[in-house]
PDB file of C-alpha atoms in Angstrom:
ATOM      1  CA  ALA A   1       4.919  15.719  28.352  1.00 71.00           C
ATOM      2  CA  GLN A   2       4.181  17.845  25.375  1.00 78.00           C
ATOM      3  CA  SER A   3       1.314  17.149  23.295  1.00 86.00           C
ATOM      4  CA  VAL A   4      -1.300  19.226  20.794  1.00 92.00           C
ATOM      5  CA  THR A   5      -4.696  20.163  20.049  1.00 95.00           C
ATOM      6  CA  GLN A   6      -5.816  21.423  16.346  1.00 96.00           C
ATOM      7  CA  LEU A   7      -9.524  22.281  17.015  1.00 96.00           C
ATOM      8  CA  ASP A   8     -10.886  22.100  14.371  1.00 96.00           C
ATOM      9  CA  SER A   9     -10.785  19.158  12.316  1.00 95.00           C
ATOM     10  CA  HIS A  10     -12.049  20.698   9.086  1.00 97.00           C
ATOM     11  CA  VAL A  11     -12.533  24.725   7.845  1.00 98.00           C
ATOM     12  CA  SER A  12     -14.402  25.759   5.336  1.00 98.00           C
ATOM     13  CA  VAL A  13     -14.338  29.515   4.295  1.00 97.00           C
ATOM     14  CA  SER A  14     -14.865  31.491   1.130  1.00 97.00           C
ATOM     15  CA  GLU A  15     -11.934  32.790  -0.883  1.00 97.00           C
ATOM     16  CA  GLY A  16     -10.837  36.199  -0.181  1.00 97.00           C
ATOM     17  CA  THR A  17     -12.254  36.008   2.850  1.00 98.00           C
ATOM     18  CA  PRO A  18      -9.887  35.304   6.237  1.00 98.00           C
ATOM     19  CA  VAL A  19      -8.340  32.061   7.431  1.00 98.00           C
ATOM     20  CA  LEU A  20      -7.811  30.892  11.284  1.00 98.00           C
ATOM     21  CA  LEU A  21      -6.807  27.259  12.224  1.00 98.00           C
ATOM     22  CA  ARG A  22      -6.558  27.030  15.748  1.00 98.00           C
ATOM     23  CA  CYS A  23      -3.956  25.106  17.304  1.00 97.00           C
ATOM     24  CA  ASN A  24      -2.760  24.972  21.453  1.00 96.00           C
ATOM     25  CA  TYR A  25       0.038  23.283  23.169  1.00 92.00           C
ATOM     26  CA  SER A  26       1.029  21.824  26.182  1.00 87.00           C
ATOM     27  CA  SER A  27       4.424  21.911  26.960  1.00 79.00           C
ATOM     28  CA  SER A  28       6.404  21.398  30.567  1.00 72.00           C
ATOM     29  CA  TYR A  29       9.248  23.772  28.930  1.00 74.00           C
ATOM     30  CA  SER A  30       9.854  26.545  25.958  1.00 75.00           C
ATOM     31  CA  PRO A  31       8.363  24.483  23.089  1.00 81.00           C
ATOM     32  CA  SER A  32       9.699  25.401  19.684  1.00 86.00           C
ATOM     33  CA  LEU A  33       6.134  25.442  17.649  1.00 91.00           C
ATOM     34  CA  PHE A  34       6.360  24.820  13.325  1.00 93.00           C
ATOM     35  CA  TRP A  35       3.079  24.829  10.855  1.00 96.00           C
ATOM     36  CA  TYR A  36       3.338  22.995   8.267  1.00 95.00           C
ATOM     37  CA  VAL A  37       1.370  22.161   5.181  1.00 96.00           C
ATOM     38  CA  GLN A  38      -0.178  18.624   3.126  1.00 93.00           C
ATOM     39  CA  HIS A  39      -1.613  19.488  -0.640  1.00 91.00           C
ATOM     40  CA  PRO A  40      -3.152  16.242  -1.822  1.00 84.00           C
ATOM     41  CA  ASN A  41      -0.474  13.722  -2.682  1.00 75.00           C
ATOM     42  CA  LYS A  42       1.809  15.523  -1.720  1.00 78.00           C
ATOM     43  CA  GLY A  43       5.124  15.555   0.919  1.00 82.00           C
ATOM     44  CA  LEU A  44       4.827  18.143   3.815  1.00 90.00           C
ATOM     45  CA  GLN A  45       6.020  21.823   3.405  1.00 91.00           C
ATOM     46  CA  LEU A  46       6.317  24.311   6.332  1.00 92.00           C
ATOM     47  CA  LEU A  47       4.469  27.209   6.623  1.00 95.00           C
ATOM     48  CA  LEU A  48       6.622  29.188   9.626  1.00 93.00           C
ATOM     49  CA  LYS A  49       7.984  28.102  12.584  1.00 91.00           C
ATOM     50  CA  TYR A  50       8.282  29.964  16.182  1.00 90.00           C
ATOM     51  CA  THR A  51      11.894  29.368  18.134  1.00 80.00           C
ATOM     52  CA  SER A  52      11.794  31.864  21.190  1.00 74.00           C
ATOM     53  CA  ALA A  53      12.710  34.804  18.856  1.00 73.00           C
ATOM     54  CA  ALA A  54       8.981  37.178  18.407  1.00 82.00           C
ATOM     55  CA  THR A  55       6.258  36.377  19.031  1.00 88.00           C
ATOM     56  CA  LEU A  56       4.387  36.581  15.655  1.00 93.00           C
ATOM     57  CA  VAL A  57       5.769  35.190  13.155  1.00 94.00           C
ATOM     58  CA  LYS A  58       5.506  35.687   9.134  1.00 94.00           C
ATOM     59  CA  GLY A  59       5.599  31.902   6.910  1.00 94.00           C
ATOM     60  CA  ILE A  60       5.578  31.981   3.357  1.00 93.00           C
ATOM     61  CA  ASN A  61       2.769  32.563   1.252  1.00 94.00           C
ATOM     62  CA  GLY A  62       0.808  35.206   3.529  1.00 96.00           C
ATOM     63  CA  PHE A  63       0.242  33.127   6.359  1.00 97.00           C
ATOM     64  CA  GLU A  64       1.100  34.170   9.918  1.00 97.00           C
ATOM     65  CA  ALA A  65       1.161  32.891  13.275  1.00 97.00           C
ATOM     66  CA  GLU A  66       0.990  34.105  16.977  1.00 94.00           C
ATOM     67  CA  PHE A  67       2.919  32.705  20.240  1.00 92.00           C
ATOM     68  CA  LYS A  68       0.513  33.341  23.325  1.00 92.00           C
ATOM     69  CA  LYS A  69       2.218  31.289  26.094  1.00 89.00           C
ATOM     70  CA  SER A  70      -0.755  32.495  28.173  1.00 90.00           C
ATOM     71  CA  GLU A  71      -2.753  31.122  26.090  1.00 92.00           C
ATOM     72  CA  THR A  72      -0.783  28.284  25.347  1.00 92.00           C
ATOM     73  CA  SER A  73      -1.593  29.169  21.407  1.00 95.00           C
ATOM     74  CA  PHE A  74      -0.168  28.694  17.994  1.00 96.00           C
ATOM     75  CA  HIS A  75      -2.558  29.768  15.772  1.00 97.00           C
ATOM     76  CA  LEU A  76      -2.316  29.988  12.150  1.00 98.00           C
ATOM     77  CA  THR A  77      -3.893  33.066  10.004  1.00 98.00           C
ATOM     78  CA  LYS A  78      -4.395  34.095   6.491  1.00 98.00           C
ATOM     79  CA  PRO A  79      -5.627  37.375   5.848  1.00 97.00           C
ATOM     80  CA  SER A  80      -7.476  36.895   2.271  1.00 97.00           C
ATOM     81  CA  ALA A  81      -7.614  32.697   1.426  1.00 97.00           C
ATOM     82  CA  HIS A  82      -7.649  31.242  -1.910  1.00 96.00           C
ATOM     83  CA  MET A  83      -7.967  28.564  -4.247  1.00 96.00           C
ATOM     84  CA  SER A  84      -4.864  27.014  -3.747  1.00 95.00           C
ATOM     85  CA  ASP A  85      -4.674  27.302   0.117  1.00 96.00           C
ATOM     86  CA  ALA A  86      -6.916  23.896   0.560  1.00 96.00           C
ATOM     87  CA  ALA A  87      -4.846  21.632   1.992  1.00 96.00           C
ATOM     88  CA  GLU A  88      -4.181  20.212   5.431  1.00 96.00           C
ATOM     89  CA  TYR A  89      -2.578  21.867   7.910  1.00 97.00           C
ATOM     90  CA  PHE A  90      -0.948  20.369  11.225  1.00 96.00           C
ATOM     91  CA  CYS A  91       0.801  22.442  13.703  1.00 96.00           C
ATOM     92  CA  VAL A  92       3.495  20.471  15.534  1.00 92.00           C
ATOM     93  CA  VAL A  93       5.341  21.153  19.319  1.00 88.00           C
ATOM     94  CA  ARG A  94       8.606  19.869  19.780  1.00 81.00           C
ATOM     95  CA  GLY A  95       9.914  20.883  23.330  1.00 69.00           C
ATOM     96  CA  TYR A  96      13.926  22.718  23.869  1.00 61.00           C
ATOM     97  CA  SER A  97      15.512  19.572  24.294  1.00 62.00           C
ATOM     98  CA  SER A  98      17.712  16.971  22.130  1.00 56.00           C
ATOM     99  CA  ALA A  99      15.434  14.355  23.338  1.00 59.00           C
ATOM    100  CA  SER A 100      11.942  15.496  22.924  1.00 64.00           C
ATOM    101  CA  LYS A 101      10.557  14.354  20.317  1.00 72.00           C
ATOM    102  CA  ILE A 102       8.026  15.540  17.798  1.00 80.00           C
ATOM    103  CA  ILE A 103       4.486  15.998  18.485  1.00 86.00           C
ATOM    104  CA  PHE A 104       1.845  16.268  15.325  1.00 90.00           C
ATOM    105  CA  GLY A 105      -1.627  17.967  16.245  1.00 93.00           C
ATOM    106  CA  SER A 106      -4.375  15.298  13.662  1.00 93.00           C
ATOM    107  CA  GLY A 107      -4.543  17.770  11.097  1.00 95.00           C
ATOM    108  CA  THR A 108      -6.872  19.856   9.608  1.00 97.00           C
ATOM    109  CA  ARG A 109      -8.648  20.283   6.597  1.00 96.00           C
ATOM    110  CA  LEU A 110      -8.413  23.696   5.224  1.00 97.00           C
ATOM    111  CA  SER A 111     -11.944  24.006   2.089  1.00 97.00           C
ATOM    112  CA  ILE A 112     -12.174  26.799  -0.298  1.00 97.00           C
ATOM    113  CA  ARG A 113     -15.531  27.860  -1.059  1.00 96.00           C
ATOM    114  CA  PRO A 114     -15.248  29.954  -4.599  1.00 94.00           C
TER     115      PRO A 114
ATOM    116  CA  LYS B   1      20.285  22.435  -3.287  1.00 64.00           C
ATOM    117  CA  ALA B   2      18.444  18.798  -3.745  1.00 78.00           C
ATOM    118  CA  GLY B   3      15.492  18.361  -0.628  1.00 92.00           C
ATOM    119  CA  VAL B   4      14.990  14.527   0.576  1.00 95.00           C
ATOM    120  CA  THR B   5      14.548  11.937  -1.271  1.00 96.00           C
ATOM    121  CA  GLN B   6      12.647   8.477  -0.435  1.00 96.00           C
ATOM    122  CA  THR B   7      13.108   5.510  -2.261  1.00 97.00           C
ATOM    123  CA  PRO B   8      10.972   4.320  -3.120  1.00 97.00           C
ATOM    124  CA  ARG B   9       7.862   6.043  -3.736  1.00 95.00           C
ATOM    125  CA  TYR B  10       5.788   3.568  -3.811  1.00 96.00           C
ATOM    126  CA  LEU B  11       5.938  -0.254  -2.463  1.00 96.00           C
ATOM    127  CA  ILE B  12       3.342  -3.830  -2.469  1.00 97.00           C
ATOM    128  CA  LYS B  13       4.143  -5.953   0.298  1.00 97.00           C
ATOM    129  CA  THR B  14       2.969  -9.687   1.448  1.00 97.00           C
ATOM    130  CA  ARG B  15       1.821  -9.818   4.529  1.00 97.00           C
ATOM    131  CA  GLY B  16       4.498 -11.465   6.805  1.00 97.00           C
ATOM    132  CA  GLN B  17       7.280 -10.174   3.910  1.00 98.00           C
ATOM    133  CA  GLN B  18       9.830  -7.324   5.589  1.00 98.00           C
ATOM    134  CA  VAL B  19      10.512  -3.964   3.890  1.00 98.00           C
ATOM    135  CA  THR B  20      13.427  -1.805   3.305  1.00 98.00           C
ATOM    136  CA  LEU B  21      12.373   2.155   3.287  1.00 98.00           C
ATOM    137  CA  SER B  22      15.455   4.121   2.368  1.00 98.00           C
ATOM    138  CA  CYS B  23      16.049   8.230   2.775  1.00 98.00           C
ATOM    139  CA  SER B  24      18.776  10.807   1.656  1.00 97.00           C
ATOM    140  CA  PRO B  25      18.233  13.538   3.187  1.00 96.00           C
ATOM    141  CA  ILE B  26      19.637  17.295   2.332  1.00 96.00           C
ATOM    142  CA  SER B  27      23.402  17.933   2.299  1.00 94.00           C
ATOM    143  CA  GLY B  28      24.590  18.957   5.708  1.00 92.00           C
ATOM    144  CA  HIS B  29      21.528  17.603   7.826  1.00 93.00           C
ATOM    145  CA  ARG B  30      22.159  15.169  10.550  1.00 92.00           C
ATOM    146  CA  SER B  31      19.097  14.718  11.982  1.00 91.00           C
ATOM    147  CA  VAL B  32      16.642  12.559  10.341  1.00 94.00           C
ATOM    148  CA  SER B  33      13.063  11.184  11.394  1.00 93.00           C
ATOM    149  CA  TRP B  34      10.442   8.476  10.686  1.00 95.00           C
ATOM    150  CA  TYR B  35       6.271   9.090  10.216  1.00 94.00           C
ATOM    151  CA  GLN B  36       4.088   6.895   9.285  1.00 95.00           C
ATOM    152  CA  GLN B  37       0.566   8.593   8.104  1.00 93.00           C
ATOM    153  CA  THR B  38      -2.845   6.509   7.825  1.00 92.00           C
ATOM    154  CA  PRO B  39      -6.026   8.268   7.488  1.00 87.00           C
ATOM    155  CA  GLY B  40      -6.966   6.893  10.461  1.00 84.00           C
ATOM    156  CA  GLN B  41      -4.043   8.099  13.030  1.00 85.00           C
ATOM    157  CA  GLY B  42      -2.856  11.223  11.094  1.00 87.00           C
ATOM    158  CA  LEU B  43       1.340  11.281  11.509  1.00 89.00           C
ATOM    159  CA  GLN B  44       2.770   9.088  14.198  1.00 91.00           C
ATOM    160  CA  PHE B  45       6.567   9.901  15.006  1.00 90.00           C
ATOM    161  CA  LEU B  46       8.245   6.570  14.600  1.00 94.00           C
ATOM    162  CA  PHE B  47      11.907   7.840  14.980  1.00 91.00           C
ATOM    163  CA  GLU B  48      15.002  10.010  14.889  1.00 91.00           C
ATOM    164  CA  TYR B  49      18.680   9.461  14.531  1.00 93.00           C
ATOM    165  CA  PHE B  50      21.331  11.913  14.964  1.00 91.00           C
ATOM    166  CA  SER B  51      25.377  11.487  14.157  1.00 91.00           C
ATOM    167  CA  GLU B  52      23.834   7.518  12.966  1.00 93.00           C
ATOM    168  CA  THR B  53      22.366   7.386  17.250  1.00 93.00           C
ATOM    169  CA  GLN B  54      19.022   6.716  17.789  1.00 92.00           C
ATOM    170  CA  ARG B  55      18.073   9.725  19.792  1.00 87.00           C
ATOM    171  CA  ASN B  56      13.719   9.429  20.292  1.00 84.00           C
ATOM    172  CA  LYS B  57      11.607   6.819  19.327  1.00 88.00           C
ATOM    173  CA  GLY B  58       7.496   6.604  18.974  1.00 88.00           C
ATOM    174  CA  ASN B  59       5.201   4.166  20.429  1.00 89.00           C
ATOM    175  CA  PHE B  60       6.225   1.315  17.876  1.00 94.00           C
ATOM    176  CA  PRO B  61       6.560  -3.212  18.107  1.00 96.00           C
ATOM    177  CA  GLY B  62       9.956  -3.810  17.798  1.00 96.00           C
ATOM    178  CA  ARG B  63       8.867  -4.679  14.458  1.00 97.00           C
ATOM    179  CA  PHE B  64       9.782  -1.240  13.151  1.00 97.00           C
ATOM    180  CA  SER B  65      13.720  -0.452  12.950  1.00 97.00           C
ATOM    181  CA  GLY B  66      16.093   1.753  11.297  1.00 97.00           C
ATOM    182  CA  ARG B  67      19.723   3.000  11.325  1.00 96.00           C
ATOM    183  CA  GLN B  68      21.744   6.244   9.874  1.00 97.00           C
ATOM    184  CA  PHE B  69      24.697   5.981   8.247  1.00 96.00           C
ATOM    185  CA  SER B  70      27.529   7.382   8.393  1.00 95.00           C
ATOM    186  CA  ASN B  71      26.454   9.645   5.279  1.00 93.00           C
ATOM    187  CA  SER B  72      23.235  10.187   7.126  1.00 94.00           C
ATOM    188  CA  ARG B  73      21.586   8.464   4.598  1.00 97.00           C
ATOM    189  CA  SER B  74      18.991   6.536   7.197  1.00 97.00           C
ATOM    190  CA  GLU B  75      17.186   3.194   6.693  1.00 98.00           C
ATOM    191  CA  MET B  76      14.326   1.703   7.942  1.00 98.00           C
ATOM    192  CA  ASN B  77      13.266  -1.462   8.305  1.00 98.00           C
ATOM    193  CA  VAL B  78       9.887  -3.446   8.912  1.00 98.00           C
ATOM    194  CA  SER B  79       9.654  -7.162   9.738  1.00 96.00           C
ATOM    195  CA  THR B  80       6.483  -9.184   9.524  1.00 97.00           C
ATOM    196  CA  LEU B  81       4.582  -6.487   7.183  1.00 98.00           C
ATOM    197  CA  GLU B  82       1.042  -6.683   8.859  1.00 97.00           C
ATOM    198  CA  LEU B  83      -1.960  -5.334   6.940  1.00 97.00           C
ATOM    199  CA  GLY B  84      -2.140  -2.454   8.963  1.00 96.00           C
ATOM    200  CA  ASP B  85       1.443  -1.091   9.025  1.00 97.00           C
ATOM    201  CA  SER B  86       0.158   0.300   5.059  1.00 97.00           C
ATOM    202  CA  ALA B  87       0.402   4.291   5.077  1.00 96.00           C
ATOM    203  CA  LEU B  88       2.738   6.849   4.619  1.00 94.00           C
ATOM    204  CA  TYR B  89       6.118   6.316   5.790  1.00 96.00           C
ATOM    205  CA  LEU B  90       7.694  10.302   5.453  1.00 94.00           C
ATOM    206  CA  CYS B  91      11.053  11.416   6.651  1.00 95.00           C
ATOM    207  CA  ALA B  92      12.067  14.042   6.819  1.00 93.00           C
ATOM    208  CA  SER B  93      15.407  16.093   7.646  1.00 93.00           C
ATOM    209  CA  SER B  94      16.910  19.000   9.733  1.00 89.00           C
ATOM    210  CA  GLN B  95      20.319  20.045  10.406  1.00 87.00           C
ATOM    211  CA  ASP B  96      19.743  19.502  14.354  1.00 78.00           C
ATOM    212  CA  SER B  97      16.604  18.803  17.215  1.00 64.00           C
ATOM    213  CA  ASN B  98      14.884  22.848  16.322  1.00 65.00           C
ATOM    214  CA  THR B  99      15.751  24.155  13.781  1.00 76.00           C
ATOM    215  CA  GLU B 100      13.145  23.696  10.963  1.00 80.00           C
ATOM    216  CA  ALA B 101      12.015  19.669   9.111  1.00 86.00           C
ATOM    217  CA  PHE B 102      12.137  18.940   5.452  1.00 90.00           C
ATOM    218  CA  PHE B 103      10.171  16.278   4.564  1.00 92.00           C
ATOM    219  CA  GLY B 104      10.289  14.105   1.696  1.00 93.00           C
ATOM    220  CA  GLN B 105       7.579  13.051  -1.044  1.00 92.00           C
ATOM    221  CA  GLY B 106       7.624   9.300   1.176  1.00 93.00           C
ATOM    222  CA  THR B 107       6.886   6.190   0.392  1.00 96.00           C
ATOM    223  CA  ARG B 108       3.182   4.431   0.447  1.00 95.00           C
ATOM    224  CA  LEU B 109       3.167   1.302   0.893  1.00 97.00           C
ATOM    225  CA  THR B 110       0.498  -1.617   0.102  1.00 97.00           C
ATOM    226  CA  VAL B 111       0.783  -4.224   2.387  1.00 98.00           C
ATOM    227  CA  VAL B 112      -1.831  -7.527   0.869  1.00 97.00           C
TER     228      VAL B 112
END
């Protein structure tokens, strides 16, 4: 069985400071992991993905995430927040087999203070 | 390259009616999946189709059904609409299971 837990429902940071959005997963097999972003009234956009290659994954807009198997974590980070980063972020897990369901985390709303 | 297209963008229906939503995937993508997004339940997986076959199904009642055509376009149908079916319905396409999914803008369904 698979599951994903986003540890914070809301994160607020000041512009120019680092961002950390936390995600823990559970999967019986080697999972594929994704981070998506959703801006208000918009669809979901893929930020980055992990599919068993390099454990440090770089995505768009300066975001990156590190896959840590020992901690079953896939936290999303960015060195310096920008006002345009304010959005909802979703961590997603999917197992290796084609029969594996796609599981979304509950989402983390990121707010950026000027 | 065109993205995932969902039609219509907005829809208002009355309780008890049925509704059909459409999704055109990115050219060459054979997998189409559907999700329901509500403020209370977040994003929930409805089902996935691959090469015209339903490959995965979420925990939704039988009123929710879908199909995929030979050109990979997919439709989702909800019968006997309930107020609780009001939501944003998102469609995503991907080349296959483990590749990234690209999402459409969604169809916002309001049931009154």
